[in-house]
Each structure stands twice: as C-alpha cells, then as structure tokens.
mmCIF file of C-alpha atoms in Angstrom:
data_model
loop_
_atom_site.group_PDB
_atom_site.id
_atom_site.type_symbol
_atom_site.label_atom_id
_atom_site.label_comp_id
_atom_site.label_asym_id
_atom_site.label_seq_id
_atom_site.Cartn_x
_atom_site.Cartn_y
_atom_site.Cartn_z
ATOM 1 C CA UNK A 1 -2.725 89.248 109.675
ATOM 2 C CA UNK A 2 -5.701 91.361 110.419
ATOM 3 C CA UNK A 3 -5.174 95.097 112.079
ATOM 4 C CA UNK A 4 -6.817 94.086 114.931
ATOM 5 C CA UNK A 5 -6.437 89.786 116.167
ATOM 6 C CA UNK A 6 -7.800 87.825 118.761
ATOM 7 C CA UNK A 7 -6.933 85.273 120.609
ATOM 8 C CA UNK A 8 -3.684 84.489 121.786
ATOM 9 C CA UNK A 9 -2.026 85.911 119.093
ATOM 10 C CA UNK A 10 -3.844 89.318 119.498
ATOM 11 C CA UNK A 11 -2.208 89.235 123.049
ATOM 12 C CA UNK A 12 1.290 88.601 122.191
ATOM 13 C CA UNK A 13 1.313 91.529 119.283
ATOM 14 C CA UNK A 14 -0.420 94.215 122.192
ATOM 15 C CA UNK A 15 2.142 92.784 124.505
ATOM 16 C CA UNK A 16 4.450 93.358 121.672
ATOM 17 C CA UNK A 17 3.321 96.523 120.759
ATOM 18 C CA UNK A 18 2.988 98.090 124.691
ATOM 19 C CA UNK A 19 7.032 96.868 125.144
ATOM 20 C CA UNK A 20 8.088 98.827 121.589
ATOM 21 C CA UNK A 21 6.349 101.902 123.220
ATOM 22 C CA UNK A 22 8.081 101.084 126.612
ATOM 23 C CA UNK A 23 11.547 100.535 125.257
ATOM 24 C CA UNK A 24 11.087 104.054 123.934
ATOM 25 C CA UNK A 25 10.323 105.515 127.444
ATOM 26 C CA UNK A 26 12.999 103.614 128.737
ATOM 27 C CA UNK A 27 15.795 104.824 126.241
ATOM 28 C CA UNK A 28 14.642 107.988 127.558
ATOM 29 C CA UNK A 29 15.531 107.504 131.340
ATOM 30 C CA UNK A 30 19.101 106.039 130.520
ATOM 31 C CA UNK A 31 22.568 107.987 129.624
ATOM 32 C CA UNK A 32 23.041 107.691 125.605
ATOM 33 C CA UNK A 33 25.622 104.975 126.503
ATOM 34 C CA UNK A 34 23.193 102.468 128.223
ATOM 35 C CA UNK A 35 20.469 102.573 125.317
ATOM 36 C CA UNK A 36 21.660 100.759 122.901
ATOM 37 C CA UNK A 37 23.303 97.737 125.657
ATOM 38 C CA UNK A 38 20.362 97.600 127.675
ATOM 39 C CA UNK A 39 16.675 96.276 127.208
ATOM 40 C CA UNK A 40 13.227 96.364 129.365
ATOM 41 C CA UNK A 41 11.752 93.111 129.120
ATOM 42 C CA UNK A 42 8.693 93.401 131.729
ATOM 43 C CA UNK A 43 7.498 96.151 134.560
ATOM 44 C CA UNK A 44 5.416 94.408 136.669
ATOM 45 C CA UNK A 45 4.881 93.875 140.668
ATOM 46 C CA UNK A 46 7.084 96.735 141.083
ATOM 47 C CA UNK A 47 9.538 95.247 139.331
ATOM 48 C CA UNK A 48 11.320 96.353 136.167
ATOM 49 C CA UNK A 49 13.390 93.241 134.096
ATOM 50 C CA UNK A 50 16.075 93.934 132.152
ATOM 51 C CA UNK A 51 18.045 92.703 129.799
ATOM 52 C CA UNK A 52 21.753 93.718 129.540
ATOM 53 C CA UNK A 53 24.222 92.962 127.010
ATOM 54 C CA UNK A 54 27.188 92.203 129.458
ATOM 55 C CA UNK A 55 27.438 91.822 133.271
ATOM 56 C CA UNK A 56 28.919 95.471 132.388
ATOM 57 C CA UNK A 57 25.592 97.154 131.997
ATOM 58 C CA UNK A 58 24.175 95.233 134.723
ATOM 59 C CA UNK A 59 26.878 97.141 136.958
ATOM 60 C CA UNK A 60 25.475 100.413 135.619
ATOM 61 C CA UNK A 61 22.490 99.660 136.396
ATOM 62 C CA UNK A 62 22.772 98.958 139.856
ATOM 63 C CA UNK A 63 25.108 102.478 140.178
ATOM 64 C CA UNK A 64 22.387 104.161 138.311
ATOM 65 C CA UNK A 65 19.186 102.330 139.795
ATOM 66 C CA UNK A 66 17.958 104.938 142.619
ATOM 67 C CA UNK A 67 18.004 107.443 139.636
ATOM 68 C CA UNK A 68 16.021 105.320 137.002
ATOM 69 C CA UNK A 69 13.834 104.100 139.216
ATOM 70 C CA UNK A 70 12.919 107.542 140.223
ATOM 71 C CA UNK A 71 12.612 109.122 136.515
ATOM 72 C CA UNK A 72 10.406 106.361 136.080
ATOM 73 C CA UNK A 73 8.094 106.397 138.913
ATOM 74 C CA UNK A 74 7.604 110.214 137.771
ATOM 75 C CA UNK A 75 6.875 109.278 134.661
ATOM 76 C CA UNK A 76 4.626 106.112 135.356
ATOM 77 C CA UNK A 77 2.774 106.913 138.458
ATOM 78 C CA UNK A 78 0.408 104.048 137.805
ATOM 79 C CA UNK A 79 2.694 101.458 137.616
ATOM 80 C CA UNK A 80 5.233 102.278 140.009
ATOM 81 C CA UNK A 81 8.482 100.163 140.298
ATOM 82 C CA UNK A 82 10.715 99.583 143.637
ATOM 83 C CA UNK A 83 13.869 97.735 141.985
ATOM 84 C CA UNK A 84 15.376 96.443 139.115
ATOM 85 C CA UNK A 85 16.547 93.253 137.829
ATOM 86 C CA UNK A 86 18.808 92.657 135.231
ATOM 87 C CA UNK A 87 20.054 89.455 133.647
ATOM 88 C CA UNK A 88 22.639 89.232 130.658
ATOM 89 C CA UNK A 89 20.963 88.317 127.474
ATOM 90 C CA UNK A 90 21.506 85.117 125.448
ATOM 91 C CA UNK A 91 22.948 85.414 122.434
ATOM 92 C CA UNK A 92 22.398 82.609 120.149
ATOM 93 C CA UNK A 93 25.685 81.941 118.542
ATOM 94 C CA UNK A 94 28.153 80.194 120.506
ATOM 95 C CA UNK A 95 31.810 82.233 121.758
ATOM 96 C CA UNK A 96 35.314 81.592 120.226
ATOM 97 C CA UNK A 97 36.553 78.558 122.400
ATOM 98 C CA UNK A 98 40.162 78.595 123.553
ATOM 99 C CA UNK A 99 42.446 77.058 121.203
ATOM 100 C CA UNK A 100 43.509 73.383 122.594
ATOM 101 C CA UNK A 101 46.380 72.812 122.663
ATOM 102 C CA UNK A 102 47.664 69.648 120.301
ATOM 103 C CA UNK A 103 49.096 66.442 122.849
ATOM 104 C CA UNK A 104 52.473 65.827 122.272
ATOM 105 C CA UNK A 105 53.267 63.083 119.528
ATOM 106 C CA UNK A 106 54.606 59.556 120.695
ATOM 107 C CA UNK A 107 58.553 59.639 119.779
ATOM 108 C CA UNK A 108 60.032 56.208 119.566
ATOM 109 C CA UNK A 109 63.103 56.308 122.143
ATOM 110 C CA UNK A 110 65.318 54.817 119.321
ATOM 111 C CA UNK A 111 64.054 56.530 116.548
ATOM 112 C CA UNK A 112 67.200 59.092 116.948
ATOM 113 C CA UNK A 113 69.700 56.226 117.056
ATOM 114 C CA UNK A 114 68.486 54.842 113.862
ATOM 115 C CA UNK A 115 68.427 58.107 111.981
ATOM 116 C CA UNK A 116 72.277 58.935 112.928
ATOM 117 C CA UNK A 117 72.966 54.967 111.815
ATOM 118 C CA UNK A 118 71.078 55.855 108.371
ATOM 119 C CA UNK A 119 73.064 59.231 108.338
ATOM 120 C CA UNK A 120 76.437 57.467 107.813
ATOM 121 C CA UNK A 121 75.123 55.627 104.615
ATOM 122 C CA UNK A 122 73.402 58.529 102.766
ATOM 123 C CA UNK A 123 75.223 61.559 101.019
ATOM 124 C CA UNK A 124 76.580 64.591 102.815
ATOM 125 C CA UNK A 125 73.667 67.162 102.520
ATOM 126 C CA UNK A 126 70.936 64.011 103.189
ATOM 127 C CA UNK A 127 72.787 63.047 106.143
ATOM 128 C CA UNK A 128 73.299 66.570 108.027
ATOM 129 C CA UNK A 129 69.212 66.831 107.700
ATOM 130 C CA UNK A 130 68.894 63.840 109.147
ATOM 131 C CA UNK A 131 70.838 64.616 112.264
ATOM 132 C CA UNK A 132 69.259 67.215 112.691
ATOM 133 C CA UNK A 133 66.085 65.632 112.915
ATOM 134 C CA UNK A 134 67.850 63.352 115.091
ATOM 135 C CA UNK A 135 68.838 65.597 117.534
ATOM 136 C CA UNK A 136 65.238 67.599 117.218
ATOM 137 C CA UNK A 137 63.671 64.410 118.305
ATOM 138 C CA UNK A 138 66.249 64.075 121.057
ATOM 139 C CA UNK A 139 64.904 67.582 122.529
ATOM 140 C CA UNK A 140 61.386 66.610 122.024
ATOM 141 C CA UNK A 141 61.932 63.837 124.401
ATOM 142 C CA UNK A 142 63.783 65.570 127.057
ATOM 143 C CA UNK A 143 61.076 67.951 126.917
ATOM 144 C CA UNK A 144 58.451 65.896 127.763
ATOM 145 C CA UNK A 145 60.719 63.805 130.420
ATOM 146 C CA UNK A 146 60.927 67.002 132.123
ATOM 147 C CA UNK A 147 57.335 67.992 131.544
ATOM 148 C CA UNK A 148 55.788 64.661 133.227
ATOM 149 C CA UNK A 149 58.496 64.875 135.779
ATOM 150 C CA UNK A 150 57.483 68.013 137.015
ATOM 151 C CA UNK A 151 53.450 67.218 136.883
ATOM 152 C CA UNK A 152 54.428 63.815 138.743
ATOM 153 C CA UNK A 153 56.807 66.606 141.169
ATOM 154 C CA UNK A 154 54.082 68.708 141.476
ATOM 155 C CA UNK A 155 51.516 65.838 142.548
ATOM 156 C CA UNK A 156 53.488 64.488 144.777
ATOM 157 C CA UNK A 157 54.114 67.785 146.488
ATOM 158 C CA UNK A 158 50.321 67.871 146.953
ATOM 159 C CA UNK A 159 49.871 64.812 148.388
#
C-alpha cells in the first residue's frame, strides 16, 4: 500500500485515519470508566453515533449527554453536534445458551413389576439393587404423573 491511495480505498483509510484521531478526542470528553466501553462511530448532521458495549453505557450516556455534547461543541465548533445516539455493538461470537434441560425418559409401566419378579430368583446382594431400581423407577413415574397433571391443571385453569 502506497503512503498516499486513491480511489475508494484512499477514502476508507482517511475515513479511517480522521475516526483514530476522533476516538482520541472523544476518550478525552468521557469519565476514565466510559473509554474503554464506549466508541464514536460517525459525527455528522449534528449527530454523534456511538457504539456501546452494553445497554449499560448507553444509560451513561444519556445521564451524561448534555455534558458531552457540550465539551464537544467547545472543542469542535465546526462540526457542532445536538444529540447522541448510541447502539450496543455486535460482537461476533455467539453467548452461552441456557442449558436445556434433558426430556424425561419413557419408563415402561411394568418395567418395576418385572424387576421385583427377577429379584426373587437372583442372589441376595443382586436382588436388593434391583429393587431398588424398582422402586427408583416407581418414583420416576409418579413424578411425571404429577408433572403432566399439573400442566394439564394448569391449562385447564386457563381456559
């Protein structure tokens, strides 16, 4: 790249160049806090865009804006600005997403019956595991009796 390019691409590096300088100046109107959360994107039409890194900053802003846009008017006569707007920046990797939770597992209704039959046939220590299991599974079941009951309660209750 040449020091000095034409063309389009000469425009986006000035462009590129005049926001660096800008950011600068506009570190320099914000509390220490804001700088490093909060980014000018465009001043034009009286306008100043920002970028914020949470709908936090954008809050601050708008507490802070009749004081900015002040410090900045002084400080850029020629290109005054009347408000700001702020959006929340993108960020290109996607959140955490909630965990989801797993859907209950299909439990024969006689699958506990048949492990107490097989429980009498096997030896002692085999045979307390397996009602165990049994009655395990018998929870499990009465759980989610009572867990579509109440959905199917709380629908009708709705209606």
């Amino acid at each position: 790249m040449t020091q000095n390019p034409s063309g389009p691409i000469g425009e986006i590096c000035r462009r590129g160049a005049l926001l660096r300088e800008r950011q600068i100046d506009w570190n320099a109107l914000l509390a220490l806090e804001a700088q490093d959360h909060t980014w000018l994107v465009d001043w034009s039409g009286g306008v100043l865009s920002v970028l914020c890194q949470s709908p936090v900053w954008i809050s601050w802003l708008r507490r802070n804006e009749k004081n900015i846009l002040k410090q900045w008017n002084n400080r850029f006569p020629k290109t005054p600005a009347r408000q700001i707007t702020a959006s929340v920046r993108p960020w290109s990797y996607r959140l955490p997403q909630p965990a989801k939770i797993p859907k209950a597992p299909y439990i024969s209704a006689g699958a506990a019956e048949a492990l107490r039959a097989e429980a009498d046939r096997l030896p002692q220590a085999i045979a307390v595991a397996l009602i165990r299991l049994a009655a395990t599974l018998d929870n499990l079941q009465a759980e989610a009796v009572v867990s579509a009951s109440a959905k199917e309660n709380g629908a009708r209750l709705s209606e």
